[in-house]
Amino acid sequence: VPYLGLCRGSQMLNVAMEGTLYFDVAAETRTTVRHIDYENYDGHRHPLSVLPHTPLAGWFREEFQGLKKYAAVELSVNSYHHQGIR
C-alpha cells in the first residue's frame, strides 16, 4: 500500500518502519542550512533541491522544462524543525 507522510508524518512513518532520526540535524550533520529560526518561527524558509527523474519532479514538470538533463530545481520550503530522517 503506497503512503505519503509530510514533515512530522514522514518522520513517524520512518520510525514505524524501523528507521532512525537525526535528533538535532544541525549538531549531527555537516549542513549549513538553517532549519529553524526562533525569531521568525512561522516565516523561516530554506532551499530544497528537487532532483530530476524523481516522483516529486513529476509534480514540478513545468519547472524542469528547458533545463539540462540532470539539473535540479530549487524550491523554497517552510522550515521549523530540528529533527530529520537519517
PDB file of N, CA and C in Angstrom:
ATOM      1  N   VAL A   1       0.847  -1.170   0.000  1.00  0.00           N
ATOM      2  CA  VAL A   1       0.000   0.000   0.000  1.00  0.00           C
ATOM      3  C   VAL A   1       0.897   1.239   0.000  1.00  0.00           C
ATOM      4  N   PRO A   2       0.812   2.064  -1.007  1.00  0.00           N
ATOM      5  CA  PRO A   2       1.594   3.305  -1.022  1.00  0.00           C
ATOM      6  C   PRO A   2       1.119   4.258   0.070  1.00  0.00           C
ATOM      7  N   TYR A   3       2.028   5.036   0.585  1.00  0.00           N
ATOM      8  CA  TYR A   3       1.670   6.043   1.574  1.00  0.00           C
ATOM      9  C   TYR A   3       2.580   7.247   1.404  1.00  0.00           C
ATOM     10  N   LEU A   4       2.124   8.377   1.904  1.00  0.00           N
ATOM     11  CA  LEU A   4       2.883   9.613   1.834  1.00  0.00           C
ATOM     12  C   LEU A   4       2.803  10.294   3.189  1.00  0.00           C
ATOM     13  N   GLY A   5       3.945  10.592   3.757  1.00  0.00           N
ATOM     14  CA  GLY A   5       3.992  11.345   5.003  1.00  0.00           C
ATOM     15  C   GLY A   5       4.755  12.625   4.762  1.00  0.00           C
ATOM     16  N   LEU A   6       4.225  13.726   5.237  1.00  0.00           N
ATOM     17  CA  LEU A   6       4.887  15.016   5.080  1.00  0.00           C
ATOM     18  C   LEU A   6       5.332  15.521   6.449  1.00  0.00           C
ATOM     19  N   CYS A   7       6.489  16.160   6.474  1.00  0.00           N
ATOM     20  CA  CYS A   7       7.012  16.781   7.681  1.00  0.00           C
ATOM     21  C   CYS A   7       7.079  15.746   8.808  1.00  0.00           C
ATOM     22  N   ARG A   8       6.436  16.008   9.926  1.00  0.00           N
ATOM     23  CA  ARG A   8       6.488  15.082  11.057  1.00  0.00           C
ATOM     24  C   ARG A   8       5.918  13.722  10.662  1.00  0.00           C
ATOM     25  N   GLY A   9       4.937  13.709   9.757  1.00  0.00           N
ATOM     26  CA  GLY A   9       4.358  12.443   9.314  1.00  0.00           C
ATOM     27  C   GLY A   9       5.390  11.541   8.657  1.00  0.00           C
ATOM     28  N   SER A  10       6.301  12.109   7.868  1.00  0.00           N
ATOM     29  CA  SER A  10       7.343  11.287   7.240  1.00  0.00           C
ATOM     30  C   SER A  10       8.297  10.736   8.289  1.00  0.00           C
ATOM     31  N   GLN A  11       8.560  11.524   9.336  1.00  0.00           N
ATOM     32  CA  GLN A  11       9.416  11.045  10.422  1.00  0.00           C
ATOM     33  C   GLN A  11       8.731   9.903  11.172  1.00  0.00           C
ATOM     34  N   MET A  12       7.437  10.049  11.434  1.00  0.00           N
ATOM     35  CA  MET A  12       6.701   8.999  12.145  1.00  0.00           C
ATOM     36  C   MET A  12       6.658   7.705  11.330  1.00  0.00           C
ATOM     37  N   LEU A  13       6.397   7.814  10.022  1.00  0.00           N
ATOM     38  CA  LEU A  13       6.379   6.621   9.171  1.00  0.00           C
ATOM     39  C   LEU A  13       7.759   5.973   9.117  1.00  0.00           C
ATOM     40  N   ASN A  14       8.797   6.781   9.059  1.00  0.00           N
ATOM     41  CA  ASN A  14      10.159   6.267   9.038  1.00  0.00           C
ATOM     42  C   ASN A  14      10.443   5.451  10.302  1.00  0.00           C
ATOM     43  N   VAL A  15      10.111   5.991  11.455  1.00  0.00           N
ATOM     44  CA  VAL A  15      10.356   5.292  12.722  1.00  0.00           C
ATOM     45  C   VAL A  15       9.474   4.042  12.822  1.00  0.00           C
ATOM     46  N   ALA A  16       8.225   4.129  12.366  1.00  0.00           N
ATOM     47  CA  ALA A  16       7.336   2.971  12.398  1.00  0.00           C
ATOM     48  C   ALA A  16       7.881   1.816  11.560  1.00  0.00           C
ATOM     49  N   MET A  17       8.638   2.158  10.507  1.00  0.00           N
ATOM     50  CA  MET A  17       9.233   1.131   9.641  1.00  0.00           C
ATOM     51  C   MET A  17      10.664   0.799  10.071  1.00  0.00           C
ATOM     52  N   GLU A  18      10.986   1.114  11.338  1.00  0.00           N
ATOM     53  CA  GLU A  18      12.274   0.819  11.964  1.00  0.00           C
ATOM     54  C   GLU A  18      13.408   1.676  11.441  1.00  0.00           C
ATOM     55  N   GLY A  19      13.085   2.849  10.923  1.00  0.00           N
ATOM     56  CA  GLY A  19      14.112   3.798  10.519  1.00  0.00           C
ATOM     57  C   GLY A  19      14.587   4.609  11.716  1.00  0.00           C
ATOM     58  N   THR A  20      15.543   5.483  11.484  1.00  0.00           N
ATOM     59  CA  THR A  20      16.091   6.295  12.569  1.00  0.00           C
ATOM     60  C   THR A  20      16.038   7.769  12.191  1.00  0.00           C
ATOM     61  N   LEU A  21      16.202   8.621  13.203  1.00  0.00           N
ATOM     62  CA  LEU A  21      16.149  10.066  13.030  1.00  0.00           C
ATOM     63  C   LEU A  21      17.446  10.720  13.476  1.00  0.00           C
ATOM     64  N   TYR A  22      17.699  11.878  12.893  1.00  0.00           N
ATOM     65  CA  TYR A  22      18.656  12.798  13.490  1.00  0.00           C
ATOM     66  C   TYR A  22      17.850  13.547  14.545  1.00  0.00           C
ATOM     67  N   PHE A  23      18.305  13.532  15.776  1.00  0.00           N
ATOM     68  CA  PHE A  23      17.569  14.242  16.821  1.00  0.00           C
ATOM     69  C   PHE A  23      17.859  15.733  16.786  1.00  0.00           C
ATOM     70  N   ASP A  24      18.998  16.096  16.220  1.00  0.00           N
ATOM     71  CA  ASP A  24      19.336  17.507  16.034  1.00  0.00           C
ATOM     72  C   ASP A  24      20.159  17.610  14.753  1.00  0.00           C
ATOM     73  N   VAL A  25      19.490  17.956  13.640  1.00  0.00           N
ATOM     74  CA  VAL A  25      20.120  17.976  12.317  1.00  0.00           C
ATOM     75  C   VAL A  25      21.392  18.833  12.315  1.00  0.00           C
ATOM     76  N   ALA A  26      21.316  20.019  12.890  1.00  0.00           N
ATOM     77  CA  ALA A  26      22.468  20.934  12.873  1.00  0.00           C
ATOM     78  C   ALA A  26      23.663  20.349  13.630  1.00  0.00           C
ATOM     79  N   ALA A  27      23.414  19.683  14.737  1.00  0.00           N
ATOM     80  CA  ALA A  27      24.502  19.143  15.551  1.00  0.00           C
ATOM     81  C   ALA A  27      25.058  17.835  15.008  1.00  0.00           C
ATOM     82  N   GLU A  28      24.225  17.051  14.313  1.00  0.00           N
ATOM     83  CA  GLU A  28      24.635  15.713  13.894  1.00  0.00           C
ATOM     84  C   GLU A  28      25.049  15.608  12.425  1.00  0.00           C
ATOM     85  N   THR A  29      24.912  16.686  11.658  1.00  0.00           N
ATOM     86  CA  THR A  29      25.310  16.664  10.248  1.00  0.00           C
ATOM     87  C   THR A  29      26.219  17.846   9.965  1.00  0.00           C
ATOM     88  N   ARG A  30      26.719  17.884   8.772  1.00  0.00           N
ATOM     89  CA  ARG A  30      27.589  18.989   8.367  1.00  0.00           C
ATOM     90  C   ARG A  30      26.837  20.039   7.564  1.00  0.00           C
ATOM     91  N   THR A  31      25.540  20.075   7.701  1.00  0.00           N
ATOM     92  CA  THR A  31      24.736  21.005   6.922  1.00  0.00           C
ATOM     93  C   THR A  31      24.990  22.454   7.338  1.00  0.00           C
ATOM     94  N   THR A  32      24.911  23.315   6.375  1.00  0.00           N
ATOM     95  CA  THR A  32      24.977  24.752   6.656  1.00  0.00           C
ATOM     96  C   THR A  32      23.591  25.376   6.558  1.00  0.00           C
ATOM     97  N   VAL A  33      22.593  24.543   6.218  1.00  0.00           N
ATOM     98  CA  VAL A  33      21.219  25.008   6.089  1.00  0.00           C
ATOM     99  C   VAL A  33      20.630  25.198   7.484  1.00  0.00           C
ATOM    100  N   ARG A  34      20.086  26.361   7.710  1.00  0.00           N
ATOM    101  CA  ARG A  34      19.446  26.646   8.991  1.00  0.00           C
ATOM    102  C   ARG A  34      17.997  26.184   8.905  1.00  0.00           C
ATOM    103  N   HIS A  35      17.626  25.204   9.729  1.00  0.00           N
ATOM    104  CA  HIS A  35      16.296  24.606   9.654  1.00  0.00           C
ATOM    105  C   HIS A  35      15.283  25.236  10.591  1.00  0.00           C
ATOM    106  N   ILE A  36      15.721  26.052  11.522  1.00  0.00           N
ATOM    107  CA  ILE A  36      14.783  26.672  12.452  1.00  0.00           C
ATOM    108  C   ILE A  36      15.298  28.058  12.826  1.00  0.00           C
ATOM    109  N   ASP A  37      14.386  28.987  12.940  1.00  0.00           N
ATOM    110  CA  ASP A  37      14.721  30.355  13.340  1.00  0.00           C
ATOM    111  C   ASP A  37      13.665  30.796  14.348  1.00  0.00           C
ATOM    112  N   TYR A  38      14.039  30.792  15.608  1.00  0.00           N
ATOM    113  CA  TYR A  38      13.067  31.111  16.665  1.00  0.00           C
ATOM    114  C   TYR A  38      12.589  32.557  16.598  1.00  0.00           C
ATOM    115  N   GLU A  39      13.357  33.428  15.957  1.00  0.00           N
ATOM    116  CA  GLU A  39      12.962  34.829  15.825  1.00  0.00           C
ATOM    117  C   GLU A  39      11.937  35.029  14.694  1.00  0.00           C
ATOM    118  N   ASN A  40      11.912  34.108  13.736  1.00  0.00           N
ATOM    119  CA  ASN A  40      10.999  34.184  12.594  1.00  0.00           C
ATOM    120  C   ASN A  40      10.354  32.808  12.409  1.00  0.00           C
ATOM    121  N   TYR A  41       9.758  32.311  13.466  1.00  0.00           N
ATOM    122  CA  TYR A  41       9.301  30.929  13.544  1.00  0.00           C
ATOM    123  C   TYR A  41       8.389  30.530  12.389  1.00  0.00           C
ATOM    124  N   ASP A  42       7.362  31.308  12.092  1.00  0.00           N
ATOM    125  CA  ASP A  42       6.409  30.935  11.044  1.00  0.00           C
ATOM    126  C   ASP A  42       6.842  31.344   9.637  1.00  0.00           C
ATOM    127  N   GLY A  43       7.805  32.227   9.524  1.00  0.00           N
ATOM    128  CA  GLY A  43       8.194  32.719   8.213  1.00  0.00           C
ATOM    129  C   GLY A  43       9.494  32.166   7.676  1.00  0.00           C
ATOM    130  N   HIS A  44      10.203  31.369   8.463  1.00  0.00           N
ATOM    131  CA  HIS A  44      11.520  30.875   8.039  1.00  0.00           C
ATOM    132  C   HIS A  44      11.397  29.887   6.876  1.00  0.00           C
ATOM    133  N   ARG A  45      12.256  30.041   5.887  1.00  0.00           N
ATOM    134  CA  ARG A  45      12.308  29.158   4.708  1.00  0.00           C
ATOM    135  C   ARG A  45      13.758  28.740   4.464  1.00  0.00           C
ATOM    136  N   HIS A  46      13.920  27.609   3.796  1.00  0.00           N
ATOM    137  CA  HIS A  46      15.248  27.214   3.328  1.00  0.00           C
ATOM    138  C   HIS A  46      15.115  26.534   1.969  1.00  0.00           C
ATOM    139  N   PRO A  47      16.210  26.506   1.201  1.00  0.00           N
ATOM    140  CA  PRO A  47      16.138  25.916  -0.140  1.00  0.00           C
ATOM    141  C   PRO A  47      16.044  24.390  -0.088  1.00  0.00           C
ATOM    142  N   LEU A  48      15.393  23.843  -1.091  1.00  0.00           N
ATOM    143  CA  LEU A  48      15.249  22.403  -1.260  1.00  0.00           C
ATOM    144  C   LEU A  48      15.487  22.098  -2.730  1.00  0.00           C
ATOM    145  N   SER A  49      16.341  21.146  -3.023  1.00  0.00           N
ATOM    146  CA  SER A  49      16.612  20.752  -4.411  1.00  0.00           C
ATOM    147  C   SER A  49      15.735  19.577  -4.798  1.00  0.00           C
ATOM    148  N   VAL A  50      15.008  19.727  -5.887  1.00  0.00           N
ATOM    149  CA  VAL A  50      14.198  18.640  -6.443  1.00  0.00           C
ATOM    150  C   VAL A  50      14.997  18.040  -7.588  1.00  0.00           C
ATOM    151  N   LEU A  51      15.355  16.782  -7.445  1.00  0.00           N
ATOM    152  CA  LEU A  51      16.168  16.120  -8.458  1.00  0.00           C
ATOM    153  C   LEU A  51      15.298  15.616  -9.599  1.00  0.00           C
ATOM    154  N   PRO A  52      15.822  15.679 -10.831  1.00  0.00           N
ATOM    155  CA  PRO A  52      15.049  15.182 -11.975  1.00  0.00           C
ATOM    156  C   PRO A  52      14.842  13.674 -11.868  1.00  0.00           C
ATOM    157  N   HIS A  53      13.837  13.192 -12.536  1.00  0.00           N
ATOM    158  CA  HIS A  53      13.539  11.754 -12.608  1.00  0.00           C
ATOM    159  C   HIS A  53      13.162  11.175 -11.255  1.00  0.00           C
ATOM    160  N   THR A  54      12.574  11.986 -10.380  1.00  0.00           N
ATOM    161  CA  THR A  54      12.046  11.509  -9.104  1.00  0.00           C
ATOM    162  C   THR A  54      10.537  11.766  -9.100  1.00  0.00           C
ATOM    163  N   PRO A  55       9.792  11.079  -8.236  1.00  0.00           N
ATOM    164  CA  PRO A  55       8.350  11.326  -8.191  1.00  0.00           C
ATOM    165  C   PRO A  55       8.018  12.800  -7.934  1.00  0.00           C
ATOM    166  N   LEU A  56       8.758  13.459  -7.060  1.00  0.00           N
ATOM    167  CA  LEU A  56       8.494  14.862  -6.773  1.00  0.00           C
ATOM    168  C   LEU A  56       8.721  15.733  -8.007  1.00  0.00           C
ATOM    169  N   ALA A  57       9.706  15.385  -8.807  1.00  0.00           N
ATOM    170  CA  ALA A  57       9.978  16.150 -10.030  1.00  0.00           C
ATOM    171  C   ALA A  57       8.782  16.112 -10.977  1.00  0.00           C
ATOM    172  N   GLY A  58       8.040  15.015 -10.968  1.00  0.00           N
ATOM    173  CA  GLY A  58       6.847  14.916 -11.802  1.00  0.00           C
ATOM    174  C   GLY A  58       5.814  15.969 -11.446  1.00  0.00           C
ATOM    175  N   TRP A  59       5.751  16.346 -10.189  1.00  0.00           N
ATOM    176  CA  TRP A  59       4.800  17.374  -9.754  1.00  0.00           C
ATOM    177  C   TRP A  59       5.235  18.754 -10.229  1.00  0.00           C
ATOM    178  N   PHE A  60       6.529  18.922 -10.509  1.00  0.00           N
ATOM    179  CA  PHE A  60       7.070  20.214 -10.923  1.00  0.00           C
ATOM    180  C   PHE A  60       7.590  20.147 -12.355  1.00  0.00           C
ATOM    181  N   ARG A  61       6.896  19.408 -13.190  1.00  0.00           N
ATOM    182  CA  ARG A  61       7.301  19.175 -14.579  1.00  0.00           C
ATOM    183  C   ARG A  61       7.585  20.473 -15.326  1.00  0.00           C
ATOM    184  N   GLU A  62       6.748  21.467 -15.137  1.00  0.00           N
ATOM    185  CA  GLU A  62       6.926  22.738 -15.854  1.00  0.00           C
ATOM    186  C   GLU A  62       8.240  23.411 -15.483  1.00  0.00           C
ATOM    187  N   GLU A  63       8.643  23.343 -14.213  1.00  0.00           N
ATOM    188  CA  GLU A  63       9.887  23.970 -13.782  1.00  0.00           C
ATOM    189  C   GLU A  63      11.110  23.305 -14.415  1.00  0.00           C
ATOM    190  N   PHE A  64      10.989  22.011 -14.791  1.00  0.00           N
ATOM    191  CA  PHE A  64      12.115  21.292 -15.376  1.00  0.00           C
ATOM    192  C   PHE A  64      12.237  21.506 -16.885  1.00  0.00           C
ATOM    193  N   GLN A  65      11.198  22.033 -17.528  1.00  0.00           N
ATOM    194  CA  GLN A  65      11.250  22.233 -18.971  1.00  0.00           C
ATOM    195  C   GLN A  65      12.361  23.212 -19.325  1.00  0.00           C
ATOM    196  N   GLY A  66      13.181  22.836 -20.294  1.00  0.00           N
ATOM    197  CA  GLY A  66      14.249  23.702 -20.771  1.00  0.00           C
ATOM    198  C   GLY A  66      15.546  23.584 -19.988  1.00  0.00           C
ATOM    199  N   LEU A  67      15.567  22.788 -18.913  1.00  0.00           N
ATOM    200  CA  LEU A  67      16.797  22.615 -18.135  1.00  0.00           C
ATOM    201  C   LEU A  67      17.635  21.483 -18.716  1.00  0.00           C
ATOM    202  N   LYS A  68      18.906  21.465 -18.367  1.00  0.00           N
ATOM    203  CA  LYS A  68      19.771  20.358 -18.768  1.00  0.00           C
ATOM    204  C   LYS A  68      19.249  19.062 -18.165  1.00  0.00           C
ATOM    205  N   LYS A  69      19.633  17.942 -18.744  1.00  0.00           N
ATOM    206  CA  LYS A  69      19.089  16.630 -18.403  1.00  0.00           C
ATOM    207  C   LYS A  69      19.155  16.310 -16.903  1.00  0.00           C
ATOM    208  N   TYR A  70      20.239  16.653 -16.228  1.00  0.00           N
ATOM    209  CA  TYR A  70      20.400  16.268 -14.829  1.00  0.00           C
ATOM    210  C   TYR A  70      20.357  17.460 -13.881  1.00  0.00           C
ATOM    211  N   ALA A  71      19.817  18.590 -14.334  1.00  0.00           N
ATOM    212  CA  ALA A  71      19.740  19.785 -13.486  1.00  0.00           C
ATOM    213  C   ALA A  71      18.640  19.616 -12.432  1.00  0.00           C
ATOM    214  N   ALA A  72      18.871  20.181 -11.265  1.00  0.00           N
ATOM    215  CA  ALA A  72      17.881  20.163 -10.194  1.00  0.00           C
ATOM    216  C   ALA A  72      17.137  21.502 -10.177  1.00  0.00           C
ATOM    217  N   VAL A  73      15.929  21.474  -9.683  1.00  0.00           N
ATOM    218  CA  VAL A  73      15.142  22.683  -9.493  1.00  0.00           C
ATOM    219  C   VAL A  73      15.185  23.007  -8.004  1.00  0.00           C
ATOM    220  N   GLU A  74      15.421  24.273  -7.692  1.00  0.00           N
ATOM    221  CA  GLU A  74      15.467  24.671  -6.281  1.00  0.00           C
ATOM    222  C   GLU A  74      14.177  25.363  -5.886  1.00  0.00           C
ATOM    223  N   LEU A  75      13.599  24.892  -4.797  1.00  0.00           N
ATOM    224  CA  LEU A  75      12.388  25.470  -4.233  1.00  0.00           C
ATOM    225  C   LEU A  75      12.710  26.043  -2.858  1.00  0.00           C
ATOM    226  N   SER A  76      11.837  26.874  -2.367  1.00  0.00           N
ATOM    227  CA  SER A  76      11.956  27.399  -1.015  1.00  0.00           C
ATOM    228  C   SER A  76      10.837  26.786  -0.189  1.00  0.00           C
ATOM    229  N   VAL A  77      11.187  26.143   0.924  1.00  0.00           N
ATOM    230  CA  VAL A  77      10.194  25.467   1.754  1.00  0.00           C
ATOM    231  C   VAL A  77      10.205  26.035   3.163  1.00  0.00           C
ATOM    232  N   ASN A  78       9.016  26.017   3.794  1.00  0.00           N
ATOM    233  CA  ASN A  78       8.979  26.476   5.176  1.00  0.00           C
ATOM    234  C   ASN A  78       9.727  25.474   6.051  1.00  0.00           C
ATOM    235  N   SER A  79      10.277  25.962   7.141  1.00  0.00           N
ATOM    236  CA  SER A  79      11.121  25.105   7.948  1.00  0.00           C
ATOM    237  C   SER A  79      11.114  25.572   9.392  1.00  0.00           C
ATOM    238  N   TYR A  80      10.605  24.738  10.253  1.00  0.00           N
ATOM    239  CA  TYR A  80      10.732  24.996  11.682  1.00  0.00           C
ATOM    240  C   TYR A  80      10.850  23.665  12.404  1.00  0.00           C
ATOM    241  N   HIS A  81      11.965  23.022  12.143  1.00  0.00           N
ATOM    242  CA  HIS A  81      12.239  21.726  12.774  1.00  0.00           C
ATOM    243  C   HIS A  81      13.729  21.606  13.037  1.00  0.00           C
ATOM    244  N   HIS A  82      14.064  20.690  13.905  1.00  0.00           N
ATOM    245  CA  HIS A  82      15.473  20.416  14.129  1.00  0.00           C
ATOM    246  C   HIS A  82      15.749  18.913  14.052  1.00  0.00           C
ATOM    247  N   GLN A  83      14.718  18.117  13.746  1.00  0.00           N
ATOM    248  CA  GLN A  83      14.902  16.695  13.571  1.00  0.00           C
ATOM    249  C   GLN A  83      14.728  16.340  12.098  1.00  0.00           C
ATOM    250  N   GLY A  84      15.246  15.172  11.698  1.00  0.00           N
ATOM    251  CA  GLY A  84      15.097  14.732  10.318  1.00  0.00           C
ATOM    252  C   GLY A  84      15.382  13.261  10.166  1.00  0.00           C
ATOM    253  N   ILE A  85      14.969  12.703   9.044  1.00  0.00           N
ATOM    254  CA  ILE A  85      15.196  11.291   8.766  1.00  0.00           C
ATOM    255  C   ILE A  85      16.662  11.040   8.477  1.00  0.00           C
ATOM    256  N   ARG A  86      17.202  10.037   9.088  1.00  0.00           N
ATOM    257  CA  ARG A  86      18.600   9.653   8.908  1.00  0.00           C
ATOM    258  C   ARG A  86      18.764   8.881   7.618  1.00  0.00           C
TER     259      ARG A  86
END
